[in-house]
CSV table of C-alpha atoms in Angstrom, one decimal:
chain,number,residue,atom,x,y,z
A,1,UNK,CA,108.3,72.6,118.4
A,2,UNK,CA,110.9,72.8,121.3
A,3,UNK,CA,110.0,74.9,124.2
A,4,UNK,CA,112.3,77.3,125.8
A,5,UNK,CA,114.2,80.6,124.7
A,6,UNK,CA,115.3,80.9,121.2
A,7,UNK,CA,117.8,82.9,119.3
A,8,UNK,CA,116.2,86.4,119.3
A,9,UNK,CA,115.5,86.5,122.9
A,10,UNK,CA,119.0,85.3,123.7
A,11,UNK,CA,120.5,88.0,121.4
A,12,UNK,CA,118.3,90.7,123.1
A,13,UNK,CA,119.6,89.4,126.4
A,14,UNK,CA,123.2,89.6,125.5
A,15,UNK,CA,122.8,93.2,124.0
A,16,UNK,CA,121.1,94.2,127.4
A,17,UNK,CA,124.0,92.7,129.4
A,18,UNK,CA,126.6,94.4,127.2
A,19,UNK,CA,124.9,97.7,127.6
A,20,UNK,CA,124.8,97.4,131.2
A,21,UNK,CA,128.4,96.6,131.4
A,22,UNK,CA,129.4,99.5,129.3
A,23,UNK,CA,127.1,101.8,131.6
A,24,UNK,CA,128.8,100.4,134.7
A,25,UNK,CA,132.1,101.4,133.3
A,26,UNK,CA,130.7,105.0,132.9
A,27,UNK,CA,131.4,104.9,129.1
A,28,UNK,CA,129.3,106.3,126.4
A,29,UNK,CA,128.7,104.3,123.1
A,30,UNK,CA,131.3,106.6,121.4
A,31,UNK,CA,134.0,106.1,124.0
A,32,UNK,CA,133.7,102.3,124.0
A,33,UNK,CA,133.9,102.3,120.2
A,34,UNK,CA,136.8,104.5,120.2
A,35,UNK,CA,138.6,102.2,122.6
A,36,UNK,CA,138.1,98.9,120.8
A,37,UNK,CA,138.8,100.5,117.4
A,38,UNK,CA,135.1,100.2,116.0
A,39,UNK,CA,132.6,102.6,114.7
A,40,UNK,CA,129.9,103.9,116.9
A,41,UNK,CA,127.3,102.4,114.7
A,42,UNK,CA,128.8,98.9,115.2
A,43,UNK,CA,128.5,99.1,119.1
A,44,UNK,CA,125.0,100.7,118.7
A,45,UNK,CA,123.9,97.8,116.4
A,46,UNK,CA,125.3,95.3,118.8
A,47,UNK,CA,123.6,96.9,121.8
A,48,UNK,CA,120.2,96.9,120.2
A,49,UNK,CA,120.5,93.4,119.0
A,50,UNK,CA,120.1,94.4,115.5
A,51,UNK,CA,123.2,92.3,114.7
A,52,UNK,CA,124.9,89.3,116.6
A,53,UNK,CA,128.5,89.5,117.7
A,54,UNK,CA,131.3,87.2,117.0
A,55,UNK,CA,133.4,85.4,119.8
A,56,UNK,CA,136.6,87.4,119.3
A,57,UNK,CA,134.5,90.8,119.3
A,58,UNK,CA,132.7,89.7,122.4
A,59,UNK,CA,136.3,89.1,123.9
A,60,UNK,CA,137.3,92.7,123.1
A,61,UNK,CA,134.3,94.2,124.5
A,62,UNK,CA,134.7,92.0,127.9
A,63,UNK,CA,138.3,92.9,128.1
A,64,UNK,CA,137.2,96.6,127.9
A,65,UNK,CA,134.7,96.1,130.6
A,66,UNK,CA,137.1,94.0,132.8
A,67,UNK,CA,134.8,91.1,133.4
A,68,UNK,CA,135.6,88.2,135.4
A,69,UNK,CA,136.3,84.8,134.0
A,70,UNK,CA,133.2,83.2,135.4
A,71,UNK,CA,130.8,85.8,134.0
A,72,UNK,CA,132.7,85.9,130.6
A,73,UNK,CA,132.1,82.1,130.3
A,74,UNK,CA,128.2,82.7,130.9
A,75,UNK,CA,128.2,85.5,128.2
A,76,UNK,CA,130.2,83.5,125.5
A,77,UNK,CA,127.7,80.6,125.9
A,78,UNK,CA,125.0,83.0,125.7
A,79,UNK,CA,126.4,84.4,122.4
A,80,UNK,CA,126.9,80.9,121.0
A,81,UNK,CA,123.3,79.7,121.7
A,82,UNK,CA,122.1,83.1,120.2
A,83,UNK,CA,123.2,81.8,116.9
A,84,UNK,CA,121.0,78.5,117.3
A,85,UNK,CA,118.6,77.9,114.4
A,86,UNK,CA,114.9,77.4,115.0
A,87,UNK,CA,112.3,75.4,113.1
A,88,UNK,CA,111.4,78.6,111.1
A,89,UNK,CA,114.9,78.6,109.5
A,90,UNK,CA,113.6,76.1,107.0
A,91,UNK,CA,111.2,78.6,105.6
A,92,UNK,CA,113.5,81.7,105.6
A,93,UNK,CA,113.6,81.5,101.9
A,94,UNK,CA,109.9,82.3,101.6
A,95,UNK,CA,109.2,84.6,104.6
A,96,UNK,CA,109.9,88.2,104.9
A,97,UNK,CA,112.6,89.1,107.5
A,98,UNK,CA,110.0,91.0,109.7
A,99,UNK,CA,107.8,88.1,109.8
A,100,UNK,CA,110.5,85.6,110.5
A,101,UNK,CA,111.7,87.9,113.5
A,102,UNK,CA,108.0,88.0,114.9
A,103,UNK,CA,107.8,84.0,114.6
A,104,UNK,CA,111.1,83.9,116.7
A,105,UNK,CA,109.8,86.2,119.3
A,106,UNK,CA,106.3,84.5,119.4
A,107,UNK,CA,108.0,81.2,119.9
A,108,UNK,CA,110.0,82.3,122.9
A,109,UNK,CA,107.2,84.3,124.6
A,110,UNK,CA,105.5,83.1,127.8
A,111,UNK,CA,102.3,85.2,127.4
A,112,UNK,CA,100.9,87.2,124.4
A,113,UNK,CA,98.0,89.7,124.7
A,114,UNK,CA,96.7,90.7,121.4
A,115,UNK,CA,94.0,92.9,120.0
A,116,UNK,CA,92.8,91.8,116.6
A,117,UNK,CA,90.7,94.3,114.8
A,118,UNK,CA,90.7,93.0,111.1
A,119,UNK,CA,91.2,89.3,111.2
A,120,UNK,CA,91.4,86.4,113.5
A,121,UNK,CA,94.9,86.0,115.0
A,122,UNK,CA,97.1,83.6,113.2
A,123,UNK,CA,97.6,81.5,116.2
A,124,UNK,CA,93.8,80.8,116.0
A,125,UNK,CA,93.2,80.3,112.4
A,126,UNK,CA,91.9,77.2,110.7
A,127,UNK,CA,94.0,76.0,107.5
A,128,UNK,CA,91.2,77.1,105.1
A,129,UNK,CA,90.9,80.5,106.7
A,130,UNK,CA,94.6,80.9,106.9
A,131,UNK,CA,94.8,80.0,103.2
A,132,UNK,CA,92.3,82.6,102.2
A,133,UNK,CA,94.0,85.4,104.2
A,134,UNK,CA,97.6,84.4,102.9
A,135,UNK,CA,96.3,84.3,99.4
A,136,UNK,CA,94.7,87.6,99.5
A,137,UNK,CA,97.6,89.4,101.2
A,138,UNK,CA,99.9,88.1,98.5
A,139,UNK,CA,97.4,89.5,96.0
A,140,UNK,CA,97.8,86.4,93.6
A,141,UNK,CA,101.6,87.6,92.9
A,142,UNK,CA,102.9,84.4,94.5
A,143,UNK,CA,102.9,80.8,93.2
A,144,UNK,CA,100.7,78.3,95.0
A,145,UNK,CA,103.6,76.5,96.4
A,146,UNK,CA,104.5,79.8,98.4
A,147,UNK,CA,101.0,80.0,99.7
A,148,UNK,CA,101.3,76.5,100.9
A,149,UNK,CA,104.5,76.9,102.7
A,150,UNK,CA,103.2,80.1,104.5
A,151,UNK,CA,100.2,78.2,105.4
A,152,UNK,CA,102.3,75.3,106.9
A,153,UNK,CA,104.3,78.0,108.8
A,154,UNK,CA,101.1,79.4,110.4
A,155,UNK,CA,99.7,76.0,111.3
A,156,UNK,CA,103.2,75.0,112.9
A,157,UNK,CA,103.0,78.1,115.0
A,158,UNK,CA,99.9,76.9,116.8
A,159,UNK,CA,102.1,74.1,118.4
A,160,UNK,CA,102.9,76.8,120.9
A,161,UNK,CA,99.3,76.8,122.2
A,162,UNK,CA,99.0,73.1,122.1
A,163,UNK,CA,102.2,71.6,123.7
A,164,UNK,CA,101.9,69.8,127.0
A,165,UNK,CA,104.6,71.5,128.7
A,166,UNK,CA,104.5,75.2,129.3
A,167,UNK,CA,102.0,76.0,126.6
A,168,UNK,CA,101.8,79.8,125.4
A,169,UNK,CA,99.5,81.7,127.5
A,170,UNK,CA,97.5,83.6,124.9
A,171,UNK,CA,94.8,86.4,125.5
A,172,UNK,CA,93.1,87.9,122.5
A,173,UNK,CA,90.3,90.7,122.3
A,174,UNK,CA,88.8,90.2,118.9
A,175,UNK,CA,86.7,93.0,117.4
A,176,UNK,CA,83.1,91.9,116.5
A,177,UNK,CA,83.9,92.9,113.0
A,178,UNK,CA,86.4,90.1,112.7
A,179,UNK,CA,83.7,87.5,113.2
A,180,UNK,CA,81.2,89.4,110.9
A,181,UNK,CA,83.8,89.7,108.1
A,182,UNK,CA,83.5,86.8,105.7
A,183,UNK,CA,86.8,85.1,104.7
A,184,UNK,CA,86.3,82.4,102.0
A,185,UNK,CA,83.1,80.2,101.8
A,186,UNK,CA,80.4,80.0,104.5
A,187,UNK,CA,82.0,76.6,105.3
A,188,UNK,CA,85.3,78.2,106.0
A,189,UNK,CA,83.7,80.6,108.4
A,190,UNK,CA,81.7,77.7,110.3
A,191,UNK,CA,85.2,75.9,110.6
A,192,UNK,CA,86.6,79.1,111.9
A,193,UNK,CA,83.9,79.6,114.4
A,194,UNK,CA,84.2,76.1,115.7
A,195,UNK,CA,87.8,76.4,116.2
A,196,UNK,CA,87.5,79.7,118.1
A,197,UNK,CA,85.1,78.0,120.3
A,198,UNK,CA,87.4,74.9,120.7
A,199,UNK,CA,90.4,77.2,121.7
A,200,UNK,CA,88.5,79.2,124.0
A,201,UNK,CA,87.8,76.0,126.1
A,202,UNK,CA,91.6,75.7,126.8
A,203,UNK,CA,93.1,76.7,130.1
A,204,UNK,CA,95.9,78.7,128.5
A,205,UNK,CA,93.8,80.7,126.0
A,206,UNK,CA,91.3,83.5,126.6
A,207,UNK,CA,89.2,85.0,124.0
A,208,UNK,CA,87.0,88.2,124.4
A,209,UNK,CA,84.9,89.8,121.7
A,210,UNK,CA,84.8,93.6,121.7
A,211,UNK,CA,81.1,94.3,120.5
A,212,UNK,CA,80.0,97.0,118.2
A,213,UNK,CA,78.2,98.4,121.1
A,214,UNK,CA,81.3,99.3,122.8
A,215,UNK,CA,81.8,102.2,120.4
A,216,UNK,CA,85.1,104.1,120.0
A,217,UNK,CA,88.1,102.6,121.9
A,218,UNK,CA,91.9,103.2,122.4
A,219,UNK,CA,93.0,100.7,119.6
A,220,UNK,CA,91.2,102.2,116.6
A,221,UNK,CA,94.6,102.8,115.1
A,222,UNK,CA,95.0,98.9,114.6
A,223,UNK,CA,96.1,95.5,115.7
A,224,UNK,CA,98.9,95.1,118.2
A,225,UNK,CA,100.4,92.2,120.3
A,226,UNK,CA,102.1,92.5,123.7
A,227,UNK,CA,104.8,89.7,124.1
A,228,UNK,CA,106.0,88.9,127.5
A,229,UNK,CA,109.0,86.5,128.3
A,230,UNK,CA,109.8,84.1,131.1
A,231,UNK,CA,113.1,85.9,132.3
A,232,UNK,CA,112.8,89.3,134.1
A,233,UNK,CA,115.9,90.5,132.1
A,234,UNK,CA,114.2,89.7,128.7
A,235,UNK,CA,112.2,92.9,128.2
A,236,UNK,CA,108.7,92.8,126.9
A,237,UNK,CA,108.0,94.1,123.4
A,238,UNK,CA,105.0,95.2,121.6
A,239,UNK,CA,104.5,94.1,117.9
A,240,UNK,CA,102.7,96.4,115.4
A,241,UNK,CA,102.1,95.3,111.9
A,242,UNK,CA,101.4,97.5,108.9
A,243,UNK,CA,101.1,96.5,105.2
A,244,UNK,CA,104.6,97.0,104.4
A,245,UNK,CA,106.5,97.1,107.5
A,246,UNK,CA,106.6,96.0,111.3
A,247,UNK,CA,107.3,98.1,114.4
A,248,UNK,CA,108.7,96.8,117.7
A,249,UNK,CA,108.0,98.9,120.6
A,250,UNK,CA,110.2,98.6,123.8
A,251,UNK,CA,110.5,101.9,125.5
A,252,UNK,CA,108.8,101.8,129.0
A,253,UNK,CA,106.5,104.7,128.3
A,254,UNK,CA,105.2,103.3,124.9
A,255,UNK,CA,104.8,99.9,126.4
A,256,UNK,CA,102.8,101.6,129.2
A,257,UNK,CA,100.3,103.0,126.7
A,258,UNK,CA,99.8,99.7,124.9
A,259,UNK,CA,99.3,97.9,128.2
A,260,UNK,CA,96.8,100.6,129.2
A,261,UNK,CA,94.9,100.3,125.9
A,262,UNK,CA,94.7,96.5,126.2
A,263,UNK,CA,93.4,96.6,129.8
A,264,UNK,CA,90.7,99.1,128.6
A,265,UNK,CA,89.7,96.8,125.7
A,266,UNK,CA,89.3,93.7,128.0
A,267,UNK,CA,87.3,95.7,130.4
A,268,UNK,CA,84.9,96.9,128.0
A,269,UNK,CA,84.7,93.7,125.8
A,270,UNK,CA,82.3,90.7,126.4
A,271,UNK,CA,83.5,88.3,129.2
A,272,UNK,CA,84.9,84.9,127.9
A,273,UNK,CA,81.7,82.9,128.5
A,274,UNK,CA,79.6,85.7,126.7
A,275,UNK,CA,82.4,85.9,123.9
A,276,UNK,CA,82.1,82.2,123.4
A,277,UNK,CA,78.2,82.1,123.4
A,278,UNK,CA,78.4,84.9,120.7
A,279,UNK,CA,80.9,82.9,118.5
A,280,UNK,CA,78.5,79.9,118.7
A,281,UNK,CA,75.5,82.0,117.9
A,282,UNK,CA,77.3,83.4,114.7
A,283,UNK,CA,78.3,79.8,113.8
A,284,UNK,CA,74.7,78.8,113.8
A,285,UNK,CA,73.6,81.7,111.8
A,286,UNK,CA,76.2,80.7,109.2
A,287,UNK,CA,74.8,77.3,108.8
């Protein structure tokens, strides 16, 4: 898997640049839309990165914002690369759009902090564990071939952690219930414990277990992931998943609460060495 920034982050960056240019001209979204002859909704969707932008449309906006030639070239190049496809596009026919969007953001992230309260994070799952989770999530409504493709996607995602150059930094706090919950056979769980212990030994990965003894905590509402990107103008985003949809949180005030919650969780969780020891202990008990 190639490193670096991918389509989604580039689109978000372009959207942010266009928003800043509009604000610099002291124009509202409604005023900008009126001057270029578009609907307000179209400008809004572009500025929130919900849709991409064509080269002619970008030129019209940059004419309005009176941008100089050098900066125009940079933004047009950014728009072109925002349309670049990633490895995940080969699987888009079998992936929900929300999941595909998450994979793109994950592939472009430099650091992910995650709280996992139900299952081992997908980036740390074994193939057997992933197969059981995916099969259960699809509730036997999908053919085996689709399950296979989704397992393949999940295993491919793990290359982010294993690549030699700029591997993804990943810090997860796992609820003890995740380790206690049996997924598949005893053999599947032994394999999953072993993989967690192996991953915990990597410099770019931190695994902490939140013990039952920690009691009530700020993340009882569910799992979330905080994604940080390499460039300062690529804003952080929090990903929250439910059974039928996904939520992306980008507002500073809401980001603050998720960051605060994660800091609390890592503070009350077992340390990395203690966590690894507990994982090994549970592996022995499953033998």
